[in-house]
mmCIF file of C-alpha atoms in Angstrom:
data_model
loop_
_atom_site.group_PDB
_atom_site.id
_atom_site.type_symbol
_atom_site.label_atom_id
_atom_site.label_comp_id
_atom_site.label_asym_id
_atom_site.label_seq_id
_atom_site.Cartn_x
_atom_site.Cartn_y
_atom_site.Cartn_z
ATOM 1 C CA MET A 1131 4.242 0.400 -31.395
ATOM 2 C CA ALA A 1132 7.502 1.172 -29.649
ATOM 3 C CA THR A 1133 8.706 4.731 -29.271
ATOM 4 C CA LEU A 1134 12.389 5.456 -29.803
ATOM 5 C CA VAL A 1135 14.072 8.785 -29.242
ATOM 6 C CA LEU A 1136 17.183 9.049 -31.385
ATOM 7 C CA THR A 1137 19.937 11.476 -30.506
ATOM 8 C CA VAL A 1138 22.174 12.243 -33.473
ATOM 9 C CA ILE A 1139 25.413 14.140 -34.035
ATOM 10 C CA GLY A 1140 28.009 14.269 -36.767
ATOM 11 C CA ASP A 1141 30.097 16.547 -38.926
ATOM 12 C CA ASP A 1142 27.721 18.577 -41.050
ATOM 13 C CA ARG A 1143 27.408 17.574 -44.695
ATOM 14 C CA ALA A 1144 24.715 16.910 -47.252
ATOM 15 C CA GLY A 1145 22.730 13.679 -46.955
ATOM 16 C CA LEU A 1146 22.748 13.115 -43.185
ATOM 17 C CA VAL A 1147 18.989 13.369 -42.725
ATOM 18 C CA ASN A 1148 18.403 11.219 -45.782
ATOM 19 C CA ALA A 1149 20.756 8.491 -44.513
ATOM 20 C CA LEU A 1150 18.977 8.392 -41.166
ATOM 21 C CA ALA A 1151 15.503 8.483 -42.746
ATOM 22 C CA ASP A 1152 16.440 5.613 -45.076
ATOM 23 C CA VAL A 1153 17.349 3.362 -42.137
ATOM 24 C CA VAL A 1154 14.241 4.312 -40.147
ATOM 25 C CA THR A 1155 11.935 3.650 -43.102
ATOM 26 C CA ALA A 1156 13.691 0.413 -44.141
ATOM 27 C CA HIS A 1157 12.974 -1.024 -40.680
ATOM 28 C CA GLY A 1158 9.305 -0.080 -40.524
ATOM 29 C CA GLY A 1159 9.789 3.062 -38.504
ATOM 30 C CA ASN A 1160 7.781 6.240 -38.783
ATOM 31 C CA TRP A 1161 9.632 9.554 -38.302
ATOM 32 C CA GLU A 1162 7.161 11.574 -36.217
ATOM 33 C CA ARG A 1163 8.915 14.609 -34.730
ATOM 34 C CA SER A 1164 12.389 16.068 -34.771
ATOM 35 C CA GLN A 1165 14.504 19.048 -33.891
ATOM 36 C CA LEU A 1166 17.705 19.196 -35.919
ATOM 37 C CA ALA A 1167 20.278 21.948 -36.357
ATOM 38 C CA GLU A 1168 23.773 22.749 -37.559
ATOM 39 C CA LEU A 1169 26.016 24.498 -35.037
ATOM 40 C CA ALA A 1170 29.741 25.165 -35.397
ATOM 41 C CA GLY A 1171 30.149 22.617 -38.192
ATOM 42 C CA LYS A 1172 28.287 19.870 -36.316
ATOM 43 C CA PHE A 1173 24.852 18.573 -37.212
ATOM 44 C CA ALA A 1174 22.886 17.448 -34.173
ATOM 45 C CA GLY A 1175 19.388 16.756 -33.045
ATOM 46 C CA ILE A 1176 16.754 14.559 -31.610
ATOM 47 C CA VAL A 1177 14.203 12.472 -33.515
ATOM 48 C CA LEU A 1178 11.056 10.732 -32.265
ATOM 49 C CA VAL A 1179 10.410 7.500 -34.148
ATOM 50 C CA ARG A 1180 7.634 4.925 -33.755
ATOM 51 C CA VAL A 1181 8.364 1.390 -34.896
ATOM 52 C CA PRO A 1182 6.533 -1.928 -34.528
ATOM 53 C CA ASP A 1183 7.445 -3.513 -31.195
ATOM 54 C CA ASP A 1184 8.989 -6.556 -32.849
ATOM 55 C CA ARG A 1185 11.294 -4.384 -35.015
ATOM 56 C CA SER A 1186 12.654 -1.868 -32.492
ATOM 57 C CA ASP A 1187 15.775 -3.909 -31.676
ATOM 58 C CA GLU A 1188 16.358 -4.470 -35.399
ATOM 59 C CA LEU A 1189 16.128 -0.721 -36.049
ATOM 60 C CA ALA A 1190 18.461 0.089 -33.162
ATOM 61 C CA ALA A 1191 21.040 -2.374 -34.525
ATOM 62 C CA ALA A 1192 20.704 -0.990 -38.066
ATOM 63 C CA LEU A 1193 21.564 2.506 -36.831
ATOM 64 C CA LYS A 1194 25.048 1.442 -35.646
ATOM 65 C CA PRO A 1195 26.611 1.352 -39.141
ATOM 66 C CA LEU A 1196 25.797 5.053 -39.530
ATOM 67 C CA SER A 1197 28.537 5.830 -36.985
ATOM 68 C CA GLY A 1198 31.010 6.679 -39.744
ATOM 69 C CA LEU A 1199 28.578 9.300 -40.952
ATOM 70 C CA LEU A 1200 26.407 10.120 -37.960
ATOM 71 C CA GLU A 1201 26.529 8.961 -34.349
ATOM 72 C CA VAL A 1202 23.005 7.781 -33.493
ATOM 73 C CA THR A 1203 21.963 6.676 -30.020
ATOM 74 C CA PRO A 1204 18.488 5.159 -29.611
ATOM 75 C CA HIS A 1205 16.701 5.665 -26.290
ATOM 76 C CA PRO A 1206 13.386 4.049 -25.314
ATOM 77 C CA GLY A 1207 10.731 6.735 -25.270
ATOM 78 C CA ALA A 1208 7.635 7.110 -23.169
ATOM 79 C CA ASP A 1209 4.189 7.911 -24.432
ATOM 80 C CA GLU A 1210 3.841 11.630 -24.912
ATOM 81 C CA PRO A 1211 1.908 13.406 -22.179
ATOM 82 C CA ALA A 1212 -1.506 14.841 -22.868
ATOM 83 C CA GLU A 1213 -1.522 18.236 -24.537
ATOM 84 C CA ALA A 1214 -0.903 21.029 -22.026
ATOM 85 C CA GLU A 1215 -3.791 23.307 -21.150
ATOM 86 C CA GLN A 1216 -1.704 26.277 -22.211
ATOM 87 C CA ARG A 1217 1.837 27.278 -23.005
ATOM 88 C CA ILE A 1218 3.931 30.280 -22.231
ATOM 89 C CA GLN A 1219 6.359 31.901 -24.624
ATOM 90 C CA VAL A 1220 9.336 33.711 -23.119
ATOM 91 C CA ASP A 1221 11.410 35.974 -25.358
ATOM 92 C CA LEU A 1222 14.599 37.560 -24.101
ATOM 93 C CA VAL A 1223 17.174 39.916 -25.594
ATOM 94 C CA GLY A 1224 20.096 41.699 -23.972
ATOM 95 C CA ASN A 1225 23.831 42.119 -23.922
ATOM 96 C CA ASP A 1226 25.489 38.722 -23.926
ATOM 97 C CA HIS A 1227 27.156 37.541 -20.729
ATOM 98 C CA PRO A 1228 27.634 34.191 -18.984
ATOM 99 C CA GLY A 1229 24.764 32.871 -16.881
ATOM 100 C CA ILE A 1230 21.675 34.124 -18.711
ATOM 101 C CA VAL A 1231 20.321 30.648 -19.509
ATOM 102 C CA ARG A 1232 21.101 29.466 -15.961
ATOM 103 C CA ASP A 1233 19.278 32.433 -14.439
ATOM 104 C CA VAL A 1234 16.141 32.193 -16.594
ATOM 105 C CA SER A 1235 15.907 28.407 -16.356
ATOM 106 C CA GLY A 1236 16.376 28.701 -12.584
ATOM 107 C CA VAL A 1237 13.294 30.927 -12.284
ATOM 108 C CA LEU A 1238 11.257 28.504 -14.389
ATOM 109 C CA SER A 1239 12.496 25.539 -12.356
ATOM 110 C CA ARG A 1240 11.549 27.214 -9.072
ATOM 111 C CA HIS A 1241 8.034 27.608 -10.468
ATOM 112 C CA GLY A 1242 7.915 23.922 -11.463
ATOM 113 C CA ILE A 1243 7.921 24.737 -15.178
ATOM 114 C CA SER A 1244 9.727 22.430 -17.598
ATOM 115 C CA ILE A 1245 11.110 23.929 -20.807
ATOM 116 C CA GLU A 1246 9.646 22.303 -23.903
ATOM 117 C CA ARG A 1247 11.721 24.169 -26.469
ATOM 118 C CA LEU A 1248 14.634 26.586 -26.184
ATOM 119 C CA ILE A 1249 16.336 28.389 -29.042
ATOM 120 C CA THR A 1250 19.227 30.740 -28.339
ATOM 121 C CA GLU A 1251 21.678 32.712 -30.411
ATOM 122 C CA THR A 1252 24.204 35.500 -30.157
ATOM 123 C CA ARG A 1253 24.715 38.171 -32.772
ATOM 124 C CA ASP A 1254 26.532 41.441 -33.214
ATOM 125 C CA ALA A 1255 24.717 44.358 -31.611
ATOM 126 C CA PRO A 1256 23.834 46.925 -34.277
ATOM 127 C CA MET A 1257 25.371 50.345 -33.646
ATOM 128 C CA ALA A 1258 26.190 49.660 -29.972
ATOM 129 C CA GLY A 1259 28.990 47.160 -30.528
ATOM 130 C CA GLY A 1260 29.371 44.007 -28.477
ATOM 131 C CA ARG A 1261 27.173 40.912 -28.711
ATOM 132 C CA LEU A 1262 23.472 40.451 -28.104
ATOM 133 C CA PHE A 1263 22.030 37.279 -26.627
ATOM 134 C CA GLU A 1264 18.575 36.253 -27.758
ATOM 135 C CA ALA A 1265 16.448 33.408 -26.401
ATOM 136 C CA HIS A 1266 13.001 32.101 -27.243
ATOM 137 C CA LEU A 1267 11.445 29.358 -25.178
ATOM 138 C CA THR A 1268 8.104 27.661 -24.826
ATOM 139 C CA ALA A 1269 6.870 25.728 -21.829
ATOM 140 C CA PRO A 1270 3.618 23.990 -20.964
ATOM 141 C CA VAL A 1271 1.854 25.318 -17.889
ATOM 142 C CA SER A 1272 -1.111 24.048 -15.934
ATOM 143 C CA ALA A 1273 -4.058 26.076 -14.735
ATOM 144 C CA ASP A 1274 -2.843 25.934 -11.117
ATOM 145 C CA GLN A 1275 0.554 27.505 -11.807
ATOM 146 C CA ASP A 1276 1.064 31.072 -10.593
ATOM 147 C CA LEU A 1277 1.704 32.881 -13.867
ATOM 148 C CA ASP A 1278 1.549 36.304 -12.208
ATOM 149 C CA GLY A 1279 4.262 35.222 -9.777
ATOM 150 C CA LEU A 1280 6.318 33.832 -12.648
ATOM 151 C CA GLN A 1281 5.930 37.086 -14.585
ATOM 152 C CA ALA A 1282 7.017 39.101 -11.517
ATOM 153 C CA ASP A 1283 10.052 36.877 -10.926
ATOM 154 C CA LEU A 1284 11.114 37.084 -14.582
ATOM 155 C CA GLU A 1285 10.698 40.892 -14.584
ATOM 156 C CA ARG A 1286 12.795 41.119 -11.397
ATOM 157 C CA LEU A 1287 15.458 38.938 -13.038
ATOM 158 C CA ALA A 1288 15.399 41.068 -16.203
ATOM 159 C CA THR A 1289 16.204 44.125 -14.112
ATOM 160 C CA GLU A 1290 19.029 42.324 -12.299
ATOM 161 C CA ILE A 1291 20.745 40.974 -15.418
ATOM 162 C CA VAL A 1292 19.805 43.904 -17.686
ATOM 163 C CA VAL A 1293 17.831 42.135 -20.394
ATOM 164 C CA ASP A 1294 14.385 42.615 -21.889
ATOM 165 C CA ILE A 1295 12.027 39.719 -21.183
ATOM 166 C CA ALA A 1296 8.538 39.312 -22.593
ATOM 167 C CA VAL A 1297 6.191 36.582 -21.404
ATOM 168 C CA ALA A 1298 3.029 35.652 -23.259
ATOM 169 C CA ALA A 1299 0.494 32.949 -22.469
ATOM 170 C CA GLY A 1300 -1.314 31.211 -25.227
#
């Protein structure tokens, strides 16, 4: 089986997922994992599809006509790595300002940690006025990674950029 990673984007409207799923299924593909969202009137995401080796080119070609509805770009995927020994969850909340994602991802990068999932949003701050920035991320970690050092670096960063950060392993 071939693995394809499909990146998708289009103007949000009803039926986009169904249109994509119809093409995948019609060409022998199996929709295995996805992360899809609507942001600012756009619908975007990433979909992991497995398809018989001899039908992957056919599926990729069949996705092109969706361009009037949804721009779909197929990318060859690799086999997924073995399940991580453990994951960390990092939750952050604070007053919104530029650079928060850069700063947090920089700490993780320096520790050799790759972000598996990141969800962010801004919202009005209740009673205080202004905007709050909230982030939730998960990342796989190996047994040899210095989680105490990571925790210390994230706490130091939280003090510098005035946000609350919680880190949990699990």
